[in-house]
Amino acid sequence: MPSRMTLLVSSLINCSHIMRQEAFGAAKVNASLQFSVRGRALMGQKMFAVLEQARRIESQGAKVYHLELGNPRLPPPPAILSRTVQALIEQEVGYTQSAGHPALRQAIAQLRERAWGHTITEANVVVSPANLIINQFFDLVCDPGDKVVFFTPAFPSYWAAATHMGLQVEGVTLDLVTGYDLTDEAITRALAARPKAIVVNSANNPTGAVYGREPLERLAVECDRLGIWLLSDETYGEISFGRPFHSLGGLELPRLVVMSSFSKLFSVPGYRIGFVIAHPDVAEKFALSVSTLVSCLPIFTQLGCVAALDCIEDYTASVRERCVSMTEWCDQALQGTNRISFVPPKAGFYYFLDISACGLDDLTFAQRLLEEQQTAVTPGSSFDPSLRSHIRIATCGSVLDVHEGVRRLVALAETL
Amino acid sequence: MPSRMTLLVSSLINCSHIMRQEAFGAAKVNASLQFSVRGRALMGQKMFAVLEQARRIESQGAKVYHLELGNPRLPPPPAILSRTVQALIEQEVGYTQSAGHPALRQAIAQLRERAWGHTITEANVVVSPANLIINQFFDLVCDPGDKVVFFTPAFPSYWAAATHMGLQVEGVTLDLVTGYDLTDEAITRALAARPKAIVVNSANNPTGAVYGREPLERLAVECDRLGIWLLSDETYGEISFGRPFHSLGGLELPRLVVMSSFSKLFSVPGYRIGFVIAHPDVAEKFALSVSTLVSCLPIFTQLGCVAALDCIEDYTASVRERCVSMTEWCDQALQGTNRISFVPPKAGFYYFLDISACGLDDLTFAQRLLEEQQTAVTPGSSFDPSLRSHIRIATCGSVLDVHEGVRRLVALAETL
């Protein structure tokens, strides 16, 4: 199969061309098409390009082991599906409020109020796809050329959004040797850059690190003092298992925006529903942004999330259990080779693997893994362009994908 | 009830403040919050603010007659709901390709290929919420300060998107006296403005006009010759009944982007699924934009649309029938007063009503209609800020809403 696979994956690296086929105008490609500055800057998310490439290979009959996307394959809470289905049967398919269905906004407000111990109302909550929220945040608070800081490696959507908008990204790298933890030194460097905005992501994708209360609060309070906007992406907070998760939502700071998503909480990434919690003036801007960009989100999926919120504690406990057992298995499997260095994750289902001992850069490694071992992963440079010797794997897929994919990854590393 | 209603609607006009409530930080509103240029420019879509206000009133026990939003209340095709439900039951809730599910892109390509008589493939099609497509189009082809032309009155999303992005909008007004038709003079004025992009919308929202083949093609060909991007919004094309609809998709022009939506075709605005058909290089940019902004759309709603495409002709025939009978009823009811001038729509379910004989501006009229007659409409200035003596009504809601709402609208007009 290698030769066929080689052919099939030949365009993996040059992901921007994966969609091209023979079709109207393709033969007469018009070099004079002038896109805008932002149109030219678009980079997308590489793991989606990898997914597309993998699906294309599969559509031609080959099996691919998926480790590229955080696409949980756990059964979602029955309540989310049954309530969504019920709404569809009742033909609840009209428009709803741009800020989100009131029942969902209220349920989220109550959930966070219980966790944070201060008043949260509907006016603090806006429902929007989590990936869009990242774009909306930068759009609302940054102008082109403004500086933003990410602690890296950082989720590719932050890079994609900032690049699209012409922002200047300063990456503050967290290290494997300190367990990818948020150190005082990293915070000092981030603040010293005097950015317009900082993004902090605990529990972290891709490292699985969970940050302590003290550094997180120091960061938030200092941002407030210096007039820096702070986006706290807490998408993986509830599925921390190796260290207690601390939310920044307990602080009532006007420039602090807390976001999360139901994609991972309820194993429904295809629902495309996340939420922000912010000062009412900021939430109002997010709602106007939703209205401008997408009008509103579906009612039926939002009602599904309302129903599932009743069982969030039990369900996330089961997700954590699954994460723990999968992590135990993967830790052991990955420790079977000395070609890969990593820190066992304390949350979620990602491993950020240092493959420098393999002697290949991340893109070449990923390409050979897909070609020779039919296993898809995300190159580390998606998380920081300066990191060329890492890959990320996601272990939330099917047991077959994870076990066989990791075995194949180790097998390739051993041959190098 | 007037006094209670007066109280309830007091904030209707100042729509930007509807979300404010007592909540964290609201008491200490921080005037120092600095939003970006684009954040400050956000205006949203007024009809969603009207909807929210109406729902707020309803939640306090009052009945409101809804004429404000094109929110069809017809039963959708059974196939769309049953396929969506099936996908949910089968737990198809993961990520999918950013450009759209391949089955949906193929089905759309086949549909349009049949209609247009030239090859359309998956590479020409990208699935995205129609409202987002408008934003993506401007984002891909315009830089801040660029000029865009709309034929007005024009769908509020065009204004919201262009304003948010700092574009300079030149409205070319179409007239009631010429049936809001696209005239040669209007085309000449649009081209003479030498904009970066033009948006043309036939069948039209809000006027219900359907443009002839000749002016449409002249516009498209001239745009191509002059290097002007053209967005042809054909959302209401299939539900034209008073004049044959002509799609611009028959022309293979690299700067022509054709868009449509399943919201109105299948009476599922809550599905939030539309699509563009464009040159592959342009489609590729749209796909990168979807990847950057929202990652992808739900699988289950996309599969529902695939299933419904099998019955699109029968279903849209039934929608047209409903539009015709509702239009006949409304024409007669609205002709019952000489305070309102209008052109009977030839497509869709909107009326753009000239209320200048009533002696009130659009915002005051809309406010009094909600206050005194419990009927919600969209002020005409949402469709062109210079039009202050028009309102738009949507007649696709429940029969009760439409019949009683229009009666109440006429009743108010008669008292003025």
PDB file of C-alpha atoms in Angstrom, chain A residues 121-370:
ATOM      1  CA  THR A 121     -27.428  36.456  35.164  1.00  0.00           C
ATOM      2  CA  GLU A 122     -28.552  35.991  31.577  1.00  0.00           C
ATOM      3  CA  ALA A 123     -27.057  39.417  30.866  1.00  0.00           C
ATOM      4  CA  ASN A 124     -23.585  37.996  31.442  1.00  0.00           C
ATOM      5  CA  VAL A 125     -24.017  35.040  29.088  1.00  0.00           C
ATOM      6  CA  VAL A 126     -23.899  34.827  25.294  1.00  0.00           C
ATOM      7  CA  VAL A 127     -24.151  31.563  23.357  1.00  0.00           C
ATOM      8  CA  SER A 128     -21.945  31.210  20.272  1.00  0.00           C
ATOM      9  CA  PRO A 129     -19.748  28.515  18.716  1.00  0.00           C
ATOM     10  CA  ALA A 130     -16.547  28.383  20.794  1.00  0.00           C
ATOM     11  CA  ASN A 131     -14.346  28.758  17.753  1.00  0.00           C
ATOM     12  CA  LEU A 132     -16.299  31.835  16.697  1.00  0.00           C
ATOM     13  CA  ILE A 133     -15.989  33.241  20.211  1.00  0.00           C
ATOM     14  CA  ILE A 134     -12.202  33.332  19.796  1.00  0.00           C
ATOM     15  CA  ASN A 135     -12.608  35.327  16.592  1.00  0.00           C
ATOM     16  CA  GLN A 136     -15.250  37.554  18.152  1.00  0.00           C
ATOM     17  CA  PHE A 137     -13.054  38.287  21.152  1.00  0.00           C
ATOM     18  CA  PHE A 138     -10.159  39.507  19.010  1.00  0.00           C
ATOM     19  CA  ASP A 139     -12.560  41.356  16.726  1.00  0.00           C
ATOM     20  CA  LEU A 140     -14.176  43.193  19.624  1.00  0.00           C
ATOM     21  CA  VAL A 141     -11.023  44.282  21.409  1.00  0.00           C
ATOM     22  CA  CYS A 142      -8.179  44.419  18.867  1.00  0.00           C
ATOM     23  CA  ASP A 143      -7.422  46.535  15.818  1.00  0.00           C
ATOM     24  CA  PRO A 144      -5.124  45.356  12.998  1.00  0.00           C
ATOM     25  CA  GLY A 145      -1.494  45.519  14.094  1.00  0.00           C
ATOM     26  CA  ASP A 146      -2.332  45.220  17.789  1.00  0.00           C
ATOM     27  CA  LYS A 147      -0.229  42.837  19.811  1.00  0.00           C
ATOM     28  CA  VAL A 148      -1.689  39.730  21.454  1.00  0.00           C
ATOM     29  CA  VAL A 149       0.074  37.196  23.654  1.00  0.00           C
ATOM     30  CA  PHE A 150      -0.513  33.453  23.732  1.00  0.00           C
ATOM     31  CA  PHE A 151       1.211  31.036  26.052  1.00  0.00           C
ATOM     32  CA  THR A 152       2.513  28.456  23.595  1.00  0.00           C
ATOM     33  CA  PRO A 153       2.075  25.788  22.403  1.00  0.00           C
ATOM     34  CA  ALA A 154      -1.420  27.237  21.854  1.00  0.00           C
ATOM     35  CA  PHE A 155      -4.646  26.037  20.217  1.00  0.00           C
ATOM     36  CA  PRO A 156      -4.433  26.644  16.421  1.00  0.00           C
ATOM     37  CA  SER A 157      -7.687  28.634  16.373  1.00  0.00           C
ATOM     38  CA  TYR A 158      -5.990  31.432  18.290  1.00  0.00           C
ATOM     39  CA  TRP A 159      -3.303  31.631  15.610  1.00  0.00           C
ATOM     40  CA  ALA A 160      -5.811  31.347  12.776  1.00  0.00           C
ATOM     41  CA  ALA A 161      -8.030  34.103  14.190  1.00  0.00           C
ATOM     42  CA  ALA A 162      -5.161  36.474  15.012  1.00  0.00           C
ATOM     43  CA  THR A 163      -3.452  35.934  11.662  1.00  0.00           C
ATOM     44  CA  HIS A 164      -6.676  36.500   9.756  1.00  0.00           C
ATOM     45  CA  MET A 165      -7.146  39.819  11.555  1.00  0.00           C
ATOM     46  CA  GLY A 166      -3.608  41.054  11.061  1.00  0.00           C
ATOM     47  CA  LEU A 167      -2.701  40.985  14.748  1.00  0.00           C
ATOM     48  CA  GLN A 168       0.875  40.725  15.924  1.00  0.00           C
ATOM     49  CA  VAL A 169       1.237  37.528  17.946  1.00  0.00           C
ATOM     50  CA  GLU A 170       3.860  37.237  20.638  1.00  0.00           C
ATOM     51  CA  GLY A 171       4.196  33.665  21.812  1.00  0.00           C
ATOM     52  CA  VAL A 172       5.418  33.110  25.350  1.00  0.00           C
ATOM     53  CA  THR A 173       6.652  29.527  25.341  1.00  0.00           C
ATOM     54  CA  LEU A 174       5.951  27.203  28.243  1.00  0.00           C
ATOM     55  CA  ASP A 175       8.397  24.344  28.667  1.00  0.00           C
ATOM     56  CA  LEU A 176       8.279  20.594  28.860  1.00  0.00           C
ATOM     57  CA  VAL A 177      10.831  20.749  31.696  1.00  0.00           C
ATOM     58  CA  THR A 178       8.379  22.685  33.890  1.00  0.00           C
ATOM     59  CA  GLY A 179       5.501  20.461  32.800  1.00  0.00           C
ATOM     60  CA  TYR A 180       4.164  23.191  30.486  1.00  0.00           C
ATOM     61  CA  ASP A 181       2.996  24.978  33.627  1.00  0.00           C
ATOM     62  CA  LEU A 182       2.173  28.697  33.730  1.00  0.00           C
ATOM     63  CA  THR A 183       5.246  30.078  35.488  1.00  0.00           C
ATOM     64  CA  ASP A 184       5.732  33.460  37.097  1.00  0.00           C
ATOM     65  CA  GLU A 185       8.433  34.156  34.570  1.00  0.00           C
ATOM     66  CA  ALA A 186       6.050  33.462  31.680  1.00  0.00           C
ATOM     67  CA  ILE A 187       3.450  35.793  33.186  1.00  0.00           C
ATOM     68  CA  THR A 188       6.036  38.530  33.641  1.00  0.00           C
ATOM     69  CA  ARG A 189       7.125  38.177  30.013  1.00  0.00           C
ATOM     70  CA  ALA A 190       3.513  38.246  28.782  1.00  0.00           C
ATOM     71  CA  LEU A 191       2.715  41.421  30.705  1.00  0.00           C
ATOM     72  CA  ALA A 192       5.998  43.073  29.731  1.00  0.00           C
ATOM     73  CA  ALA A 193       4.985  42.747  26.071  1.00  0.00           C
ATOM     74  CA  ARG A 194       2.162  45.233  26.861  1.00  0.00           C
ATOM     75  CA  PRO A 195      -0.300  43.513  24.524  1.00  0.00           C
ATOM     76  CA  LYS A 196      -3.873  44.578  23.874  1.00  0.00           C
ATOM     77  CA  ALA A 197      -5.033  41.080  24.847  1.00  0.00           C
ATOM     78  CA  ILE A 198      -3.783  37.819  26.325  1.00  0.00           C
ATOM     79  CA  VAL A 199      -5.283  34.364  25.939  1.00  0.00           C
ATOM     80  CA  VAL A 200      -4.831  31.848  28.723  1.00  0.00           C
ATOM     81  CA  ASN A 201      -6.045  28.274  28.380  1.00  0.00           C
ATOM     82  CA  SER A 202      -6.288  26.063  31.451  1.00  0.00           C
ATOM     83  CA  ALA A 203      -6.884  23.137  31.276  1.00  0.00           C
ATOM     84  CA  ASN A 204      -4.637  23.288  28.239  1.00  0.00           C
ATOM     85  CA  ASN A 205      -4.930  22.095  24.684  1.00  0.00           C
ATOM     86  CA  PRO A 206      -2.468  20.710  23.519  1.00  0.00           C
ATOM     87  CA  THR A 207      -0.341  20.049  26.623  1.00  0.00           C
ATOM     88  CA  GLY A 208      -2.937  18.792  29.110  1.00  0.00           C
ATOM     89  CA  ALA A 209      -1.464  21.117  31.759  1.00  0.00           C
ATOM     90  CA  VAL A 210      -3.722  22.563  34.463  1.00  0.00           C
ATOM     91  CA  TYR A 211      -2.546  25.860  35.953  1.00  0.00           C
ATOM     92  CA  GLY A 212      -2.602  26.711  39.656  1.00  0.00           C
ATOM     93  CA  ARG A 213      -4.873  29.285  41.239  1.00  0.00           C
ATOM     94  CA  GLU A 214      -2.107  31.668  42.220  1.00  0.00           C
ATOM     95  CA  PRO A 215      -0.448  32.287  38.831  1.00  0.00           C
ATOM     96  CA  LEU A 216      -3.824  32.446  37.079  1.00  0.00           C
ATOM     97  CA  GLU A 217      -5.157  35.049  39.477  1.00  0.00           C
ATOM     98  CA  ARG A 218      -1.930  37.018  39.373  1.00  0.00           C
ATOM     99  CA  LEU A 219      -2.229  37.131  35.572  1.00  0.00           C
ATOM    100  CA  ALA A 220      -5.877  38.239  35.678  1.00  0.00           C
ATOM    101  CA  VAL A 221      -5.391  40.919  38.313  1.00  0.00           C
ATOM    102  CA  GLU A 222      -2.311  42.319  36.591  1.00  0.00           C
ATOM    103  CA  CYS A 223      -4.143  42.389  33.245  1.00  0.00           C
ATOM    104  CA  ASP A 224      -6.927  44.365  34.845  1.00  0.00           C
ATOM    105  CA  ARG A 225      -4.486  46.802  36.424  1.00  0.00           C
ATOM    106  CA  LEU A 226      -2.733  47.338  33.078  1.00  0.00           C
ATOM    107  CA  GLY A 227      -5.922  47.561  30.983  1.00  0.00           C
ATOM    108  CA  ILE A 228      -5.156  44.326  29.083  1.00  0.00           C
ATOM    109  CA  TRP A 229      -8.092  42.191  27.906  1.00  0.00           C
ATOM    110  CA  LEU A 230      -7.902  38.565  29.034  1.00  0.00           C
ATOM    111  CA  LEU A 231      -9.641  35.624  27.376  1.00  0.00           C
ATOM    112  CA  SER A 232      -9.728  32.622  29.702  1.00  0.00           C
ATOM    113  CA  ASP A 233     -10.492  29.575  27.586  1.00  0.00           C
ATOM    114  CA  GLU A 234     -11.816  27.039  30.085  1.00  0.00           C
ATOM    115  CA  THR A 235     -13.167  24.529  27.560  1.00  0.00           C
ATOM    116  CA  TYR A 236     -11.397  21.587  29.202  1.00  0.00           C
ATOM    117  CA  GLY A 237     -11.778  22.722  32.823  1.00  0.00           C
ATOM    118  CA  GLU A 238     -14.423  20.170  33.829  1.00  0.00           C
ATOM    119  CA  ILE A 239     -12.394  17.278  32.466  1.00  0.00           C
ATOM    120  CA  SER A 240      -9.300  17.861  34.590  1.00  0.00           C
ATOM    121  CA  PHE A 241      -8.218  14.800  36.536  1.00  0.00           C
ATOM    122  CA  GLY A 242      -4.564  15.209  37.502  1.00  0.00           C
ATOM    123  CA  ARG A 243      -4.769  18.552  39.300  1.00  0.00           C
ATOM    124  CA  PRO A 244      -7.703  20.638  40.576  1.00  0.00           C
ATOM    125  CA  PHE A 245      -9.006  23.026  37.929  1.00  0.00           C
ATOM    126  CA  HIS A 246      -9.317  26.671  38.893  1.00  0.00           C
ATOM    127  CA  SER A 247     -11.661  28.946  36.954  1.00  0.00           C
ATOM    128  CA  LEU A 248     -10.953  32.660  36.646  1.00  0.00           C
ATOM    129  CA  GLY A 249     -14.694  33.322  36.682  1.00  0.00           C
ATOM    130  CA  GLY A 250     -14.554  33.876  40.418  1.00  0.00           C
ATOM    131  CA  LEU A 251     -12.964  37.252  39.745  1.00  0.00           C
ATOM    132  CA  GLU A 252     -15.347  39.991  38.623  1.00  0.00           C
ATOM    133  CA  LEU A 253     -13.148  41.910  36.209  1.00  0.00           C
ATOM    134  CA  PRO A 254     -14.638  43.927  33.356  1.00  0.00           C
ATOM    135  CA  ARG A 255     -11.941  43.020  30.814  1.00  0.00           C
ATOM    136  CA  LEU A 256     -11.998  39.309  31.647  1.00  0.00           C
ATOM    137  CA  VAL A 257     -13.922  37.094  29.226  1.00  0.00           C
ATOM    138  CA  VAL A 258     -14.414  33.474  30.252  1.00  0.00           C
ATOM    139  CA  MET A 259     -15.332  31.000  27.530  1.00  0.00           C
ATOM    140  CA  SER A 260     -16.224  27.350  27.389  1.00  0.00           C
ATOM    141  CA  SER A 261     -17.942  24.899  25.066  1.00  0.00           C
ATOM    142  CA  PHE A 262     -20.314  21.979  25.156  1.00  0.00           C
ATOM    143  CA  SER A 263     -18.287  20.188  22.459  1.00  0.00           C
ATOM    144  CA  LYS A 264     -16.015  18.437  24.915  1.00  0.00           C
ATOM    145  CA  LEU A 265     -18.232  18.646  28.021  1.00  0.00           C
ATOM    146  CA  PHE A 266     -20.979  16.631  26.343  1.00  0.00           C
ATOM    147  CA  SER A 267     -18.961  14.921  23.560  1.00  0.00           C
ATOM    148  CA  VAL A 268     -20.936  16.792  20.889  1.00  0.00           C
ATOM    149  CA  PRO A 269     -18.393  18.821  18.880  1.00  0.00           C
ATOM    150  CA  GLY A 270     -20.848  18.740  15.984  1.00  0.00           C
ATOM    151  CA  TYR A 271     -23.338  20.784  17.994  1.00  0.00           C
ATOM    152  CA  ARG A 272     -21.082  23.842  17.592  1.00  0.00           C
ATOM    153  CA  ILE A 273     -22.228  25.469  20.813  1.00  0.00           C
ATOM    154  CA  GLY A 274     -20.061  27.341  23.242  1.00  0.00           C
ATOM    155  CA  PHE A 275     -20.591  30.300  25.516  1.00  0.00           C
ATOM    156  CA  VAL A 276     -18.933  33.371  26.990  1.00  0.00           C
ATOM    157  CA  ILE A 277     -19.438  34.860  30.398  1.00  0.00           C
ATOM    158  CA  ALA A 278     -18.477  38.501  30.687  1.00  0.00           C
ATOM    159  CA  HIS A 279     -19.382  41.926  31.990  1.00  0.00           C
ATOM    160  CA  PRO A 280     -22.847  42.878  30.608  1.00  0.00           C
ATOM    161  CA  ASP A 281     -21.361  45.617  28.403  1.00  0.00           C
ATOM    162  CA  VAL A 282     -18.992  43.086  26.879  1.00  0.00           C
ATOM    163  CA  ALA A 283     -21.685  40.408  26.605  1.00  0.00           C
ATOM    164  CA  GLU A 284     -23.850  42.941  24.763  1.00  0.00           C
ATOM    165  CA  LYS A 285     -21.076  43.385  22.187  1.00  0.00           C
ATOM    166  CA  PHE A 286     -20.807  39.618  21.769  1.00  0.00           C
ATOM    167  CA  ALA A 287     -24.565  39.435  21.195  1.00  0.00           C
ATOM    168  CA  LEU A 288     -24.397  42.156  18.534  1.00  0.00           C
ATOM    169  CA  SER A 289     -21.536  40.270  16.960  1.00  0.00           C
ATOM    170  CA  VAL A 290     -23.572  37.032  16.857  1.00  0.00           C
ATOM    171  CA  SER A 291     -26.479  38.965  15.360  1.00  0.00           C
ATOM    172  CA  THR A 292     -24.202  40.455  12.702  1.00  0.00           C
ATOM    173  CA  LEU A 293     -22.337  37.279  11.831  1.00  0.00           C
ATOM    174  CA  VAL A 294     -24.776  34.376  12.140  1.00  0.00           C
ATOM    175  CA  SER A 295     -28.104  35.888  13.303  1.00  0.00           C
ATOM    176  CA  CYS A 296     -28.546  33.194  15.948  1.00  0.00           C
ATOM    177  CA  LEU A 297     -27.838  29.505  16.611  1.00  0.00           C
ATOM    178  CA  PRO A 298     -30.314  26.632  16.173  1.00  0.00           C
ATOM    179  CA  ILE A 299     -32.971  26.350  18.886  1.00  0.00           C
ATOM    180  CA  PHE A 300     -33.047  22.544  18.961  1.00  0.00           C
ATOM    181  CA  THR A 301     -29.365  22.103  19.768  1.00  0.00           C
ATOM    182  CA  GLN A 302     -29.577  24.789  22.439  1.00  0.00           C
ATOM    183  CA  LEU A 303     -32.551  23.067  24.066  1.00  0.00           C
ATOM    184  CA  GLY A 304     -30.559  19.822  24.005  1.00  0.00           C
ATOM    185  CA  CYS A 305     -27.778  21.517  25.953  1.00  0.00           C
ATOM    186  CA  VAL A 306     -30.294  22.822  28.516  1.00  0.00           C
ATOM    187  CA  ALA A 307     -31.496  19.267  29.130  1.00  0.00           C
ATOM    188  CA  ALA A 308     -27.953  17.901  29.407  1.00  0.00           C
ATOM    189  CA  LEU A 309     -26.923  20.541  31.947  1.00  0.00           C
ATOM    190  CA  ASP A 310     -29.058  18.677  34.482  1.00  0.00           C
ATOM    191  CA  CYS A 311     -26.614  15.769  34.392  1.00  0.00           C
ATOM    192  CA  ILE A 312     -23.381  17.663  33.779  1.00  0.00           C
ATOM    193  CA  GLU A 313     -21.681  16.460  36.951  1.00  0.00           C
ATOM    194  CA  ASP A 314     -22.380  12.761  36.401  1.00  0.00           C
ATOM    195  CA  TYR A 315     -21.545  12.959  32.728  1.00  0.00           C
ATOM    196  CA  THR A 316     -18.270  14.844  33.065  1.00  0.00           C
ATOM    197  CA  ALA A 317     -17.300  12.381  35.813  1.00  0.00           C
ATOM    198  CA  SER A 318     -17.674   9.581  33.260  1.00  0.00           C
ATOM    199  CA  VAL A 319     -15.635  11.555  30.699  1.00  0.00           C
ATOM    200  CA  ARG A 320     -12.890  12.076  33.275  1.00  0.00           C
ATOM    201  CA  GLU A 321     -12.870   8.353  34.043  1.00  0.00           C
ATOM    202  CA  ARG A 322     -12.462   7.581  30.366  1.00  0.00           C
ATOM    203  CA  CYS A 323      -9.695  10.187  30.080  1.00  0.00           C
ATOM    204  CA  VAL A 324      -7.864   8.669  33.050  1.00  0.00           C
ATOM    205  CA  SER A 325      -7.960   5.126  31.709  1.00  0.00           C
ATOM    206  CA  MET A 326      -6.986   6.204  28.195  1.00  0.00           C
ATOM    207  CA  THR A 327      -4.163   8.322  29.602  1.00  0.00           C
ATOM    208  CA  GLU A 328      -2.859   5.414  31.669  1.00  0.00           C
ATOM    209  CA  TRP A 329      -2.801   3.233  28.572  1.00  0.00           C
ATOM    210  CA  CYS A 330      -1.156   5.906  26.409  1.00  0.00           C
ATOM    211  CA  ASP A 331       1.429   6.876  29.030  1.00  0.00           C
ATOM    212  CA  GLN A 332       2.587   3.288  29.120  1.00  0.00           C
ATOM    213  CA  ALA A 333       2.539   2.827  25.345  1.00  0.00           C
ATOM    214  CA  LEU A 334       4.450   6.056  24.715  1.00  0.00           C
ATOM    215  CA  GLN A 335       6.991   5.255  27.400  1.00  0.00           C
ATOM    216  CA  GLY A 336       7.827   2.180  25.293  1.00  0.00           C
ATOM    217  CA  THR A 337      10.094   4.291  23.090  1.00  0.00           C
ATOM    218  CA  ASN A 338      12.862   6.685  24.035  1.00  0.00           C
ATOM    219  CA  ARG A 339      12.342   8.579  20.794  1.00  0.00           C
ATOM    220  CA  ILE A 340       9.384  10.507  22.227  1.00  0.00           C
ATOM    221  CA  SER A 341       9.380  12.840  25.242  1.00  0.00           C
ATOM    222  CA  PHE A 342       6.195  14.085  26.845  1.00  0.00           C
ATOM    223  CA  VAL A 343       4.477  15.188  30.029  1.00  0.00           C
ATOM    224  CA  PRO A 344       1.463  13.025  30.966  1.00  0.00           C
ATOM    225  CA  PRO A 345      -1.654  15.207  30.649  1.00  0.00           C
ATOM    226  CA  LYS A 346      -3.569  16.290  33.767  1.00  0.00           C
ATOM    227  CA  ALA A 347      -6.735  17.093  31.841  1.00  0.00           C
ATOM    228  CA  GLY A 348      -8.482  16.368  28.589  1.00  0.00           C
ATOM    229  CA  PHE A 349      -7.225  14.007  25.950  1.00  0.00           C
ATOM    230  CA  TYR A 350      -4.254  15.525  24.184  1.00  0.00           C
ATOM    231  CA  TYR A 351      -0.573  14.683  24.265  1.00  0.00           C
ATOM    232  CA  PHE A 352       1.998  17.134  22.993  1.00  0.00           C
ATOM    233  CA  LEU A 353       4.874  14.881  21.972  1.00  0.00           C
ATOM    234  CA  ASP A 354       8.460  16.007  21.499  1.00  0.00           C
ATOM    235  CA  ILE A 355       9.782  13.970  18.567  1.00  0.00           C
ATOM    236  CA  SER A 356      13.138  15.695  18.186  1.00  0.00           C
ATOM    237  CA  ALA A 357      14.961  12.412  18.922  1.00  0.00           C
ATOM    238  CA  CYS A 358      13.408  11.046  15.725  1.00  0.00           C
ATOM    239  CA  GLY A 359      15.381  13.455  13.569  1.00  0.00           C
ATOM    240  CA  LEU A 360      12.443  14.552  11.446  1.00  0.00           C
ATOM    241  CA  ASP A 361      10.586  17.838  11.477  1.00  0.00           C
ATOM    242  CA  ASP A 362       6.906  17.723  12.438  1.00  0.00           C
ATOM    243  CA  LEU A 363       5.488  17.964   8.926  1.00  0.00           C
ATOM    244  CA  THR A 364       7.710  15.202   7.579  1.00  0.00           C
ATOM    245  CA  PHE A 365       6.977  13.008  10.576  1.00  0.00           C
ATOM    246  CA  ALA A 366       3.227  13.545  10.180  1.00  0.00           C
ATOM    247  CA  GLN A 367       3.403  12.862   6.477  1.00  0.00           C
ATOM    248  CA  ARG A 368       5.394   9.648   6.918  1.00  0.00           C
ATOM    249  CA  LEU A 369       3.086   8.509   9.733  1.00  0.00           C
ATOM    250  CA  LEU A 370       0.076   8.885   7.454  1.00  0.00           C
TER     251      LEU A 370
END
